[in-house]
Amino acid sequence: MTVPHHAISPFTDLKKVSGVSCLGNGHINDTYLVSFVEADRLPMVLQRVNHRVFPDVPGMMANIRQVTDHQHRKLAEWGRDQPERRALRLLPTLDDRDLFVDEAGDFWRAFDYIPEVTSIDVVKSAEQVFEAAKAFGEFQYQMADLPGTLLDTIPNFHHTPSRYDALESSVSQDLAGRGRFISAELAFARAHRDLAHGVADLMEAGDLPVRVTHNDTKINNILFDSQSGKGICVIDLDTVMTGSLLYDFGDLVRTATSLADEDEPDLAKIQVEMPLFEALLNGFLTKASAFIDPKELELLPMSGALISYELGMRFLKDYLDGDLYFKVAHPHHNLQRCRAQFRRAECILRLEREMTEMVCQRS
Ligand code: ADP
Ligand code: GN1
Ligand code: MG
């Protein structure tokens, strides 16, 4: 690991730094934990933001500033304990900016570290799923009265028909010469084209509420309190924009109802567990039942298939393009990830009726 000293010094006195290590398994940004010499000083989380993925980094940072300030206002208004552990806090540079741009044009930002937390890439229990879903439901509740509007920093981020079109365009270009390896996956994408319209068309017709949503609610974007196991803080706010509640619920279904890794190569190991879906539904509705719309409720069961299908297409597109977007550990990684998402989508579609019955019992 190359220690980014030049990016630490804008945020803090380098002489006070005792160590730097890597943090997390994100596919887009680079995250570092910077520790300090003083025994009572909490570390800081330093991130290099991927500006190929986020074309408007200052706009994205303005969104994050708006969102986190609002979260802290809400936590104060509700009298919640430990507010510093319940919402991220941006750490400005020494000259009071939320962003530092280095000579290479890389963008850096920092957050206060939240102590005594754990994060997971794969769920281990229904309690964890309940806690994660409850925290993401509460996040939407917090955002309900966000003042002002957020910038649409990645337009059409969850517009699944556009993701389908982007895939077809990559198929035509076949930039990396990998088109010959993807016939089964492409056939799956084409056969499920209708699924792509499930939410997008209703949003366009004004038949689903437009909300402020997180848009990347995978299970490792929640911090759990190490002692109690409670979901304590929603992180990774890069994609907070207007969207549908179904995107957030759907990405939770994708990542929190299966005990397999996101890139599990053995598809037989990828199953979707109804007890985990039940925990997810109960956790999410703890807060969201206060505001969820009947149409959203009706579509909760399909949302997981939609987001799994969408992400599968995104991984497939990147595989065809030559791995330009997601970090990969080996040459066929994106294809492997795509297969695992399509398998999840299939499992969820098979369980849709059971899921619908469960949702109906709750309403
Ligand atoms: P990425 O965009 O790469 O996914 P994240 O913001 O999700 O980056 O952070 C990566 C990991 O770093 C998280 O899964 C979590 O384990 C840890 N992390 C991030 N921010 C904090 C924080 N403020 N306090 C404690 N841990 C954090
Ligand atoms: C990316 O940054 P990270 O790893 O949390 C991606 C998400 C995907 C996710 C799949 C900005 O999220 O959309 O769902 O990988 N983020 C962006 O693991 O594209
Ligand atoms: Mg993350």
JSON list of N, CA and C in Angstrom, two decimals, residues 1-5 8 17-22 32-35 46:
[
{"chain": "A", "resi": 1, "resn": "MET", "atom": "N", "xyz": [0.85, -1.20, 0.00]},
{"chain": "A", "resi": 1, "resn": "MET", "atom": "CA", "xyz": [0.00, 0.00, 0.00]},
{"chain": "A", "resi": 1, "resn": "MET", "atom": "C", "xyz": [0.89, 1.26, 0.00]},
{"chain": "A", "resi": 2, "resn": "THR", "atom": "N", "xyz": [0.57, 2.19, -0.88]},
{"chain": "A", "resi": 2, "resn": "THR", "atom": "CA", "xyz": [1.30, 3.46, -0.86]},
{"chain": "A", "resi": 2, "resn": "THR", "atom": "C", "xyz": [0.57, 4.39, 0.11]},
{"chain": "A", "resi": 3, "resn": "VAL", "atom": "N", "xyz": [1.31, 4.87, 1.10]},
{"chain": "A", "resi": 3, "resn": "VAL", "atom": "CA", "xyz": [0.66, 5.74, 2.09]},
{"chain": "A", "resi": 3, "resn": "VAL", "atom": "C", "xyz": [0.51, 7.15, 1.50]},
{"chain": "A", "resi": 4, "resn": "PRO", "atom": "N", "xyz": [-0.72, 7.65, 1.44]},
{"chain": "A", "resi": 4, "resn": "PRO", "atom": "CA", "xyz": [-0.95, 8.94, 0.77]},
{"chain": "A", "resi": 4, "resn": "PRO", "atom": "C", "xyz": [-0.66, 10.14, 1.68]},
{"chain": "A", "resi": 5, "resn": "HIS", "atom": "N", "xyz": [0.66, 10.30, 2.04]},
{"chain": "A", "resi": 5, "resn": "HIS", "atom": "CA", "xyz": [1.01, 11.39, 2.97]},
{"chain": "A", "resi": 5, "resn": "HIS", "atom": "C", "xyz": [0.53, 12.75, 2.48]},
{"chain": "A", "resi": 8, "resn": "ILE", "atom": "N", "xyz": [-2.91, 13.39, 3.42]},
{"chain": "A", "resi": 8, "resn": "ILE", "atom": "CA", "xyz": [-3.22, 13.45, 4.86]},
{"chain": "A", "resi": 8, "resn": "ILE", "atom": "C", "xyz": [-2.96, 14.87, 5.37]},
{"chain": "A", "resi": 17, "resn": "VAL", "atom": "N", "xyz": [0.49, 11.88, 13.17]},
{"chain": "A", "resi": 17, "resn": "VAL", "atom": "CA", "xyz": [-0.03, 10.61, 12.62]},
{"chain": "A", "resi": 17, "resn": "VAL", "atom": "C", "xyz": [0.86, 9.44, 13.05]},
{"chain": "A", "resi": 18, "resn": "SER", "atom": "N", "xyz": [0.23, 8.38, 13.55]},
{"chain": "A", "resi": 18, "resn": "SER", "atom": "CA", "xyz": [1.02, 7.23, 13.99]},
{"chain": "A", "resi": 18, "resn": "SER", "atom": "C", "xyz": [0.95, 6.06, 13.01]},
{"chain": "A", "resi": 19, "resn": "GLY", "atom": "N", "xyz": [-0.07, 6.00, 12.17]},
{"chain": "A", "resi": 19, "resn": "GLY", "atom": "CA", "xyz": [-0.15, 4.88, 11.23]},
{"chain": "A", "resi": 19, "resn": "GLY", "atom": "C", "xyz": [-1.27, 5.04, 10.22]},
{"chain": "A", "resi": 20, "resn": "VAL", "atom": "N", "xyz": [-1.13, 4.34, 9.10]},
{"chain": "A", "resi": 20, "resn": "VAL", "atom": "CA", "xyz": [-2.17, 4.37, 8.05]},
{"chain": "A", "resi": 20, "resn": "VAL", "atom": "C", "xyz": [-2.39, 2.93, 7.59]},
{"chain": "A", "resi": 21, "resn": "SER", "atom": "N", "xyz": [-3.67, 2.55, 7.48]},
{"chain": "A", "resi": 21, "resn": "SER", "atom": "CA", "xyz": [-3.96, 1.20, 6.94]},
{"chain": "A", "resi": 21, "resn": "SER", "atom": "C", "xyz": [-5.15, 1.29, 6.00]},
{"chain": "A", "resi": 22, "resn": "CYS", "atom": "N", "xyz": [-5.38, 0.21, 5.24]},
{"chain": "A", "resi": 22, "resn": "CYS", "atom": "CA", "xyz": [-6.53, 0.20, 4.31]},
{"chain": "A", "resi": 22, "resn": "CYS", "atom": "C", "xyz": [-7.78, -0.22, 5.05]},
{"chain": "A", "resi": 32, "resn": "TYR", "atom": "N", "xyz": [-8.81, 4.71, 3.63]},
{"chain": "A", "resi": 32, "resn": "TYR", "atom": "CA", "xyz": [-7.69, 4.51, 4.56]},
{"chain": "A", "resi": 32, "resn": "TYR", "atom": "C", "xyz": [-8.10, 4.91, 5.97]},
{"chain": "A", "resi": 33, "resn": "LEU", "atom": "N", "xyz": [-7.52, 4.21, 6.92]},
{"chain": "A", "resi": 33, "resn": "LEU", "atom": "CA", "xyz": [-7.72, 4.58, 8.32]},
{"chain": "A", "resi": 33, "resn": "LEU", "atom": "C", "xyz": [-6.42, 5.24, 8.79]},
{"chain": "A", "resi": 34, "resn": "VAL", "atom": "N", "xyz": [-6.54, 6.47, 9.26]},
{"chain": "A", "resi": 34, "resn": "VAL", "atom": "CA", "xyz": [-5.35, 7.21, 9.71]},
{"chain": "A", "resi": 34, "resn": "VAL", "atom": "C", "xyz": [-5.42, 7.34, 11.23]},
{"chain": "A", "resi": 35, "resn": "SER", "atom": "N", "xyz": [-4.42, 6.77, 11.93]},
{"chain": "A", "resi": 35, "resn": "SER", "atom": "CA", "xyz": [-4.42, 6.82, 13.39]},
{"chain": "A", "resi": 35, "resn": "SER", "atom": "C", "xyz": [-3.45, 7.89, 13.89]},
{"chain": "A", "resi": 46, "resn": "LEU", "atom": "N", "xyz": [-9.92, 8.42, 5.64]},
{"chain": "A", "resi": 46, "resn": "LEU", "atom": "CA", "xyz": [-9.54, 9.23, 4.49]},
{"chain": "A", "resi": 46, "resn": "LEU", "atom": "C", "xyz": [-9.90, 8.47, 3.22]}
]
